[in-house]
PDB file of C-alpha atoms in Angstrom:
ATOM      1  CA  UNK P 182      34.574  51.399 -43.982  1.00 48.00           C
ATOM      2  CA  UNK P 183      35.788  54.704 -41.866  1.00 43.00           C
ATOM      3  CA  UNK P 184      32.512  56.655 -43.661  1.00 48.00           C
ATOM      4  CA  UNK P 185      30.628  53.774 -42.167  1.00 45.00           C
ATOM      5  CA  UNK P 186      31.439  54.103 -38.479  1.00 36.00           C
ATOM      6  CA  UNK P 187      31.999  57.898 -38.802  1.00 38.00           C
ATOM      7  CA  UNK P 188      28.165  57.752 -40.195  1.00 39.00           C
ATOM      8  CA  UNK P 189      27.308  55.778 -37.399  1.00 39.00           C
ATOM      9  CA  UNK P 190      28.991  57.573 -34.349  1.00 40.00           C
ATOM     10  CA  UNK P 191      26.996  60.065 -35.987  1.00 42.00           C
ATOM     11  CA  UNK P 192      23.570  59.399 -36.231  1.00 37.00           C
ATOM     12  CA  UNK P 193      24.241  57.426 -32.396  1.00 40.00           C
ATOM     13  CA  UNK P 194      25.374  61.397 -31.469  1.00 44.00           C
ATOM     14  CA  UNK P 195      21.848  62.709 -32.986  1.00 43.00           C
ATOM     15  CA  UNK P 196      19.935  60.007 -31.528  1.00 44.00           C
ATOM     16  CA  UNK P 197      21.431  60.709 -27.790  1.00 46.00           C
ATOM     17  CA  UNK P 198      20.755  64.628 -28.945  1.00 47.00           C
ATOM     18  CA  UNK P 199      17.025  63.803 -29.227  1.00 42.00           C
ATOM     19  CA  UNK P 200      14.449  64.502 -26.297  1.00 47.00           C
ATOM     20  CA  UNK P 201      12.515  61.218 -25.574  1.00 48.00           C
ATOM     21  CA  UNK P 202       9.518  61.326 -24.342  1.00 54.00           C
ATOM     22  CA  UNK P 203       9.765  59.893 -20.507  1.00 66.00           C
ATOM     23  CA  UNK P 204       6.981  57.524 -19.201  1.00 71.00           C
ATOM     24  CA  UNK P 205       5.045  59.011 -16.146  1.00 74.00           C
ATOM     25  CA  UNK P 206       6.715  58.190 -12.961  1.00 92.00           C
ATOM     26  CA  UNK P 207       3.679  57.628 -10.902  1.00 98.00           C
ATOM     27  CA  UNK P 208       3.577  57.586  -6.898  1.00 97.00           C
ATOM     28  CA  UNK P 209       0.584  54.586  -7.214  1.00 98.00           C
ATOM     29  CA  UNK P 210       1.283  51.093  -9.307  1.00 97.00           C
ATOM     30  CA  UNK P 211       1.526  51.450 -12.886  1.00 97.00           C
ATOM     31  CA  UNK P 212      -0.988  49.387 -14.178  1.00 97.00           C
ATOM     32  CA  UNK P 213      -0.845  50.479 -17.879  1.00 97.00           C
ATOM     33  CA  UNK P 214      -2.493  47.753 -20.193  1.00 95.00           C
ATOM     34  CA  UNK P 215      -3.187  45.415 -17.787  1.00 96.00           C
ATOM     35  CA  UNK P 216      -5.732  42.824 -18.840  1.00 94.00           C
ATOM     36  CA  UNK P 217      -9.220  43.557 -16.770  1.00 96.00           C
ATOM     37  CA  UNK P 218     -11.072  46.854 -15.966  1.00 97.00           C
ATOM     38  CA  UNK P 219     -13.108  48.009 -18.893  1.00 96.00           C
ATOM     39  CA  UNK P 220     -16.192  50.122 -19.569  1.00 97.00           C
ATOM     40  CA  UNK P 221     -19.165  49.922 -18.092  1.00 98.00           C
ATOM     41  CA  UNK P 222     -22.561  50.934 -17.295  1.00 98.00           C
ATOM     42  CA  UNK P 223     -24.235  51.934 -13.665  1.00 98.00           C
ATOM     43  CA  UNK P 224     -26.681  54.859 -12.660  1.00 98.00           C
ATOM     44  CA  UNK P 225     -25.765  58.224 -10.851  1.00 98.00           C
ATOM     45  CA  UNK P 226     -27.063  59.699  -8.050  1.00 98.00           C
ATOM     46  CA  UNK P 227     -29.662  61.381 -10.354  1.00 97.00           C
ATOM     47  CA  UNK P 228     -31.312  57.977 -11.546  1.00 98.00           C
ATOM     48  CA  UNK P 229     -29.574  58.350 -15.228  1.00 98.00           C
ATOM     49  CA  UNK P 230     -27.446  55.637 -16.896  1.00 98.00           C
ATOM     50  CA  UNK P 231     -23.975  56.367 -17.633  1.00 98.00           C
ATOM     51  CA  UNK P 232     -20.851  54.840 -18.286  1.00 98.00           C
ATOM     52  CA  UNK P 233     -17.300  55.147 -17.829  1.00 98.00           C
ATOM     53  CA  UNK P 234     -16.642  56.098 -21.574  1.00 98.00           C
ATOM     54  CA  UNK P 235     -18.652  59.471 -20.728  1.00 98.00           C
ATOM     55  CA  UNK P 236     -15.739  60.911 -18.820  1.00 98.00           C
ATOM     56  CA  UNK P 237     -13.706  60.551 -22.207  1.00 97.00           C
ATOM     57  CA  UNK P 238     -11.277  63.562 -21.959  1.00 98.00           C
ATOM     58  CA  UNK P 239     -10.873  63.752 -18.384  1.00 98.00           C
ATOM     59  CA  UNK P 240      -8.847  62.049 -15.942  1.00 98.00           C
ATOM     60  CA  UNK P 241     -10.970  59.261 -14.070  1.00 98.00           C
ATOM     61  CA  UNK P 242     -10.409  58.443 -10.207  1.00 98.00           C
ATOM     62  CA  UNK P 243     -12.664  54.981  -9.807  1.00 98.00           C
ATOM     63  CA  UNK P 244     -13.578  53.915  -5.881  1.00 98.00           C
ATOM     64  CA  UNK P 245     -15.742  51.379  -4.544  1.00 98.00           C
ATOM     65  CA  UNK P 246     -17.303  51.636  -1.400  1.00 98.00           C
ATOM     66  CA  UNK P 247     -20.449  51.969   0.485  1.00 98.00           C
ATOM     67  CA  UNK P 248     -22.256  55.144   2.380  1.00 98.00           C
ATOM     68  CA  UNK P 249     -22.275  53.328   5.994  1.00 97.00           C
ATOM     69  CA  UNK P 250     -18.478  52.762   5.659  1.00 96.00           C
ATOM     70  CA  UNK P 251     -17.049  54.053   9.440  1.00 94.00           C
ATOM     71  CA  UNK P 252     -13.570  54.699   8.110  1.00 95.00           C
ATOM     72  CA  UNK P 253     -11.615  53.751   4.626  1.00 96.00           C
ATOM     73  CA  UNK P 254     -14.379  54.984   2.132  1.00 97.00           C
ATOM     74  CA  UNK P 255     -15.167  58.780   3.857  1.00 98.00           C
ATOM     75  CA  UNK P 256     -10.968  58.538   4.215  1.00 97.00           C
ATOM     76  CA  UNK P 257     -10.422  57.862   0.524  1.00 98.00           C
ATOM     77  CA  UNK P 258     -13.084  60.515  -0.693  1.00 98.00           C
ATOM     78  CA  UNK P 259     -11.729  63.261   1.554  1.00 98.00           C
ATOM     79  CA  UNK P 260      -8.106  62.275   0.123  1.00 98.00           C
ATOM     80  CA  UNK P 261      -9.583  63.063  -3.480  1.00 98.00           C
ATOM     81  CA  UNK P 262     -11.505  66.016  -2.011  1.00 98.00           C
ATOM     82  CA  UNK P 263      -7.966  67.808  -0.980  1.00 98.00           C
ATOM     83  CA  UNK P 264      -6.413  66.588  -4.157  1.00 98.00           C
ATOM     84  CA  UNK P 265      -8.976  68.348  -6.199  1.00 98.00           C
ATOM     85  CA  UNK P 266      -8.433  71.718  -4.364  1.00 98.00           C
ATOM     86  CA  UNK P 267      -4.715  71.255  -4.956  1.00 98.00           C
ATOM     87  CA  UNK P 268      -5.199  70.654  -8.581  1.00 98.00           C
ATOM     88  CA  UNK P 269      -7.011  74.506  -8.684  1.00 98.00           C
ATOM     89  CA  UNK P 270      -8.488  74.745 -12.513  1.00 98.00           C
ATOM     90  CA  UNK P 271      -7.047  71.221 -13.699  1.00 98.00           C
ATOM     91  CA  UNK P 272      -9.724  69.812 -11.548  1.00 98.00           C
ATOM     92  CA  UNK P 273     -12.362  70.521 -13.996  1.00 98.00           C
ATOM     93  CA  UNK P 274     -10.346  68.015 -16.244  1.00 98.00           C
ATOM     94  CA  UNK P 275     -11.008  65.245 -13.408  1.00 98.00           C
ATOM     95  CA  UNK P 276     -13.631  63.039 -12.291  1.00 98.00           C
ATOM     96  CA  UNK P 277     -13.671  60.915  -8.866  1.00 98.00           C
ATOM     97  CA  UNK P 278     -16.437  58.056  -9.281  1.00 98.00           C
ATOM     98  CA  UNK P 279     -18.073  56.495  -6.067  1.00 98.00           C
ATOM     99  CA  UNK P 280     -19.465  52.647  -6.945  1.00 98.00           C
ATOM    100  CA  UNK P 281     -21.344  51.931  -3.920  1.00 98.00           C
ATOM    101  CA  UNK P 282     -21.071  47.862  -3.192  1.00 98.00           C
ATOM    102  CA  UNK P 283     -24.123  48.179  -1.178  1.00 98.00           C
ATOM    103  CA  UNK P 284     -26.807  49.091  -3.645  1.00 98.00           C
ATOM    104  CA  UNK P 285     -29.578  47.512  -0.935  1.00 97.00           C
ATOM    105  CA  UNK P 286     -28.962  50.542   1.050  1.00 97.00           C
ATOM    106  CA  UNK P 287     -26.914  53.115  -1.555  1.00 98.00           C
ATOM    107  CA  UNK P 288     -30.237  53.825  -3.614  1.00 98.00           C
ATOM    108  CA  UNK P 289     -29.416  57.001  -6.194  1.00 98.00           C
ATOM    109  CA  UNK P 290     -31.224  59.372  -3.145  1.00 98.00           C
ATOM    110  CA  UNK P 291     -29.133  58.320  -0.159  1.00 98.00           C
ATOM    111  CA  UNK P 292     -25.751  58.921  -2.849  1.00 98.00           C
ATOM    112  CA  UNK P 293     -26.916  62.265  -3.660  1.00 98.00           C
ATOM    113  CA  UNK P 294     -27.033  63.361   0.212  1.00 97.00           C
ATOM    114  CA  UNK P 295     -23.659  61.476   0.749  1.00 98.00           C
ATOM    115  CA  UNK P 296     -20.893  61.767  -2.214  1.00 98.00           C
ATOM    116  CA  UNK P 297     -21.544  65.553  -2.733  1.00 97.00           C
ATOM    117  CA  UNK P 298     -20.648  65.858   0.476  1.00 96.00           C
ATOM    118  CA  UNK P 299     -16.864  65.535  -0.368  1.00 98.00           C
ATOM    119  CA  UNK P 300     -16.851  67.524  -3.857  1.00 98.00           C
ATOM    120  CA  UNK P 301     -19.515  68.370  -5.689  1.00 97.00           C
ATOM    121  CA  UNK P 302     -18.391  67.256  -8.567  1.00 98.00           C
ATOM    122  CA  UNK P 303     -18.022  63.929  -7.541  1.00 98.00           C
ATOM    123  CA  UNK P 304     -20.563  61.136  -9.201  1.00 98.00           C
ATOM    124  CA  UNK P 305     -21.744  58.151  -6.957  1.00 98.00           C
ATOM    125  CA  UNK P 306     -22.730  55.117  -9.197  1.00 98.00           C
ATOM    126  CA  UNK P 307     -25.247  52.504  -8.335  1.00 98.00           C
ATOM    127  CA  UNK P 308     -27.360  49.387 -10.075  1.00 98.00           C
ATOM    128  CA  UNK P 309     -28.248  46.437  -8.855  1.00 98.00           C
ATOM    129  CA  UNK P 310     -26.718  43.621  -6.906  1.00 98.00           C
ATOM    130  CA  UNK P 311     -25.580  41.893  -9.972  1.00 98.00           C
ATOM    131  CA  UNK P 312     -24.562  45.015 -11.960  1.00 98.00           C
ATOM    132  CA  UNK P 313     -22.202  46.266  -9.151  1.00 98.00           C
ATOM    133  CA  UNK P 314     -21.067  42.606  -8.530  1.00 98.00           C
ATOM    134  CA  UNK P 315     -20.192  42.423 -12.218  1.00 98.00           C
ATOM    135  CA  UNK P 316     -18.104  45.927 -12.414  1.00 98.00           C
ATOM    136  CA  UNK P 317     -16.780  44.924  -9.084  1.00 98.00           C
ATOM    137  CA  UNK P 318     -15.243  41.603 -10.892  1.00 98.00           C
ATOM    138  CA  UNK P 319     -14.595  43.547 -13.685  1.00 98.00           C
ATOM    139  CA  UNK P 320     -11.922  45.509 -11.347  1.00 98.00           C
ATOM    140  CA  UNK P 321     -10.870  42.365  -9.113  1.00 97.00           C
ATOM    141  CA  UNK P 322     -12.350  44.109  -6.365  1.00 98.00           C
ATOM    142  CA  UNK P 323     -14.187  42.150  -3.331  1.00 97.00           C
ATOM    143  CA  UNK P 324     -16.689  42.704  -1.118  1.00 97.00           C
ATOM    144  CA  UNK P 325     -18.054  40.627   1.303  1.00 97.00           C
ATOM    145  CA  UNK P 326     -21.256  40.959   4.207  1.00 96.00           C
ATOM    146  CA  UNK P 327     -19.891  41.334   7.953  1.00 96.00           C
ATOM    147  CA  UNK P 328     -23.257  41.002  10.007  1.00 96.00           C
ATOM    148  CA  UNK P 329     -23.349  43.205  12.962  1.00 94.00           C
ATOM    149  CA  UNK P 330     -24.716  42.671  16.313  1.00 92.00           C
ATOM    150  CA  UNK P 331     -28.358  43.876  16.295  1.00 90.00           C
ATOM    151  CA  UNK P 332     -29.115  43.012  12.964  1.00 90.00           C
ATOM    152  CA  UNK P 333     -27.046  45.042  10.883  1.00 94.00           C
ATOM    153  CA  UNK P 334     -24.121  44.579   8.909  1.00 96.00           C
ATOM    154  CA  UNK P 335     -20.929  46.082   7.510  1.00 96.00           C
ATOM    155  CA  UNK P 336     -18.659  45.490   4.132  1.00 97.00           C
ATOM    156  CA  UNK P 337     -15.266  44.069   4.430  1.00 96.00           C
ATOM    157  CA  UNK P 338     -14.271  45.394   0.764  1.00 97.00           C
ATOM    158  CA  UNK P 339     -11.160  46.670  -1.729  1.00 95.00           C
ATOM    159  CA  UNK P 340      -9.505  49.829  -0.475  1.00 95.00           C
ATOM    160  CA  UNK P 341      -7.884  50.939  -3.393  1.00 96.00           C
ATOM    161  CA  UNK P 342      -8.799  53.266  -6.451  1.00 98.00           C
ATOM    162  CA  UNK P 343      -7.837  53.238 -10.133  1.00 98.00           C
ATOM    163  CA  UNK P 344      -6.995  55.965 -12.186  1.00 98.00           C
ATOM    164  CA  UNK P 345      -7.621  56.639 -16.015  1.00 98.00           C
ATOM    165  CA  UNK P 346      -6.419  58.476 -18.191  1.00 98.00           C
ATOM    166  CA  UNK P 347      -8.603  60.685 -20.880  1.00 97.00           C
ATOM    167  CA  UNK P 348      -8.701  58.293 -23.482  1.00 97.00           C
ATOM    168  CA  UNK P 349     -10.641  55.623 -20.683  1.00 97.00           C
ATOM    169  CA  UNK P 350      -7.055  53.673 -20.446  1.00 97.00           C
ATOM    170  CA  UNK P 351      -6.716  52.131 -16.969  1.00 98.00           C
ATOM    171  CA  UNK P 352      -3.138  53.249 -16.184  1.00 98.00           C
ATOM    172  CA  UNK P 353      -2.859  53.582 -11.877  1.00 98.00           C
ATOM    173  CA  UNK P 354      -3.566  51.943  -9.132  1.00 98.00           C
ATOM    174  CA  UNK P 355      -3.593  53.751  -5.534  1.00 98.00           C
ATOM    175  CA  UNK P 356      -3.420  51.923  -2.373  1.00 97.00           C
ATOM    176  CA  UNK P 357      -5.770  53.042   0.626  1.00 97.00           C
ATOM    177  CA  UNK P 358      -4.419  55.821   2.345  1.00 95.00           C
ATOM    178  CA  UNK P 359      -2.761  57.535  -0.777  1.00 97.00           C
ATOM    179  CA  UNK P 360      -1.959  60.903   0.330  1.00 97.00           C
ATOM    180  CA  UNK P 361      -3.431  63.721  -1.906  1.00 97.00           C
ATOM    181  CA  UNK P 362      -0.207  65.047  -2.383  1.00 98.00           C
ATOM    182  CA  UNK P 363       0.356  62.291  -4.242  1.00 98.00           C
ATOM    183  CA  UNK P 364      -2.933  61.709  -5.871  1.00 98.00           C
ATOM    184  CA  UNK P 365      -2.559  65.238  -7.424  1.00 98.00           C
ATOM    185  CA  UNK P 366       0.805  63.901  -8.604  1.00 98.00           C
ATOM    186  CA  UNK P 367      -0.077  61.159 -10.948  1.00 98.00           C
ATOM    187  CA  UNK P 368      -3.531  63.131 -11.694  1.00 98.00           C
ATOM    188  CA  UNK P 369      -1.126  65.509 -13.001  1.00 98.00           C
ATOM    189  CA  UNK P 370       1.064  62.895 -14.693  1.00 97.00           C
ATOM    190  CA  UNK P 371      -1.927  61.809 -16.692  1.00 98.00           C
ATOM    191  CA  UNK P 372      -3.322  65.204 -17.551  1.00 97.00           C
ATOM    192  CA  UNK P 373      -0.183  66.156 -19.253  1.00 92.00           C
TER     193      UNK P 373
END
């Protein structure tokens, strides 16, 4: 009976003795395995089809937005923007897409002028009404048409972005006005 609990203070000893392998404290909301998101398929800014499971291997930031956006969408991109810089080399192990909500006026031209802008390595993804409104439910994000005085209208839409790790797993979400500081945290956090 003493060999018994000897054996077992023992191996408890070893076990408290062996490094564990911490989960990521992220600055966003850990969404790890959550039940929506998923894979799918838009066009880029250069007309091709592509899908999230292309950026296999990389980290994957995931906005939605439109071009004519006055404030939250040019203040999330330039928030990825700095966070890239930050992250030096490891950038080239990231990839911010831009899923324009406004395909009407987001054609593949006008993203190519506009999402560069921020990095040039960012993508801006388009399709049609009913392909971004399906990836758009896919992600419980919302959008809705504010008409404008003079004929025009804005998008009252999601702020946030998801982030992926490199094997496509949906694993962060970041509320508007992240800082990069901590964007390049948890980008870091999922490179590792």
């Amino acid at each position: 009976m003493l060999r018994r609990v000897l054996f077992a203070c023992c191996l408890l000893a070893l076990m408290a003795c062996t490094p564990q392998s911490a989960a990521p404290a992220f600055k966003g909301s850990d969404i790890s395995g959550v039940a929506f998101g998923g894979n799918f398929t838009l066009i880029n800014q250069q007309g091709k089809t592509v899908s999230l499971a292309d950026f296999r291997g990389k980290a994957v930031a995931l906005f939605f937005g439109y071009t004519h956006c006055p404030d939250v969408c040019p203040t999330t991109l330039l928030e990825y923007a700095q966070a890239m810089k930050a992250l030096g080399p490891q950038a080239d192990q990231v990839q911010v897409l831009f899923v324009s909500l406004d395909p009407a006026r987001d054609t593949p031209a006008v993203l190519a002028a506009y999402v560069p802008h921020f990095d040039r390595r960012f993508i801006g993804l388009t399709g049609s009404q009913a392909q971004v409104d399906r990836v758009a439910s896919q992600f419980k994000v919302v959008a809705q048409k504010v008409v404008t005085e003079g004929g025009g209208y804005t998008l009252d839409h999601s702020a946030g972005s998801y982030l992926f790790d490199g094997a496509g797993n949906l694993r962060v979400y970041q509320a508007y006005g992240t800082p990069s500081a901590a964007l390049v945290h948890d980008i870091r956090e999922l490179l590792r």
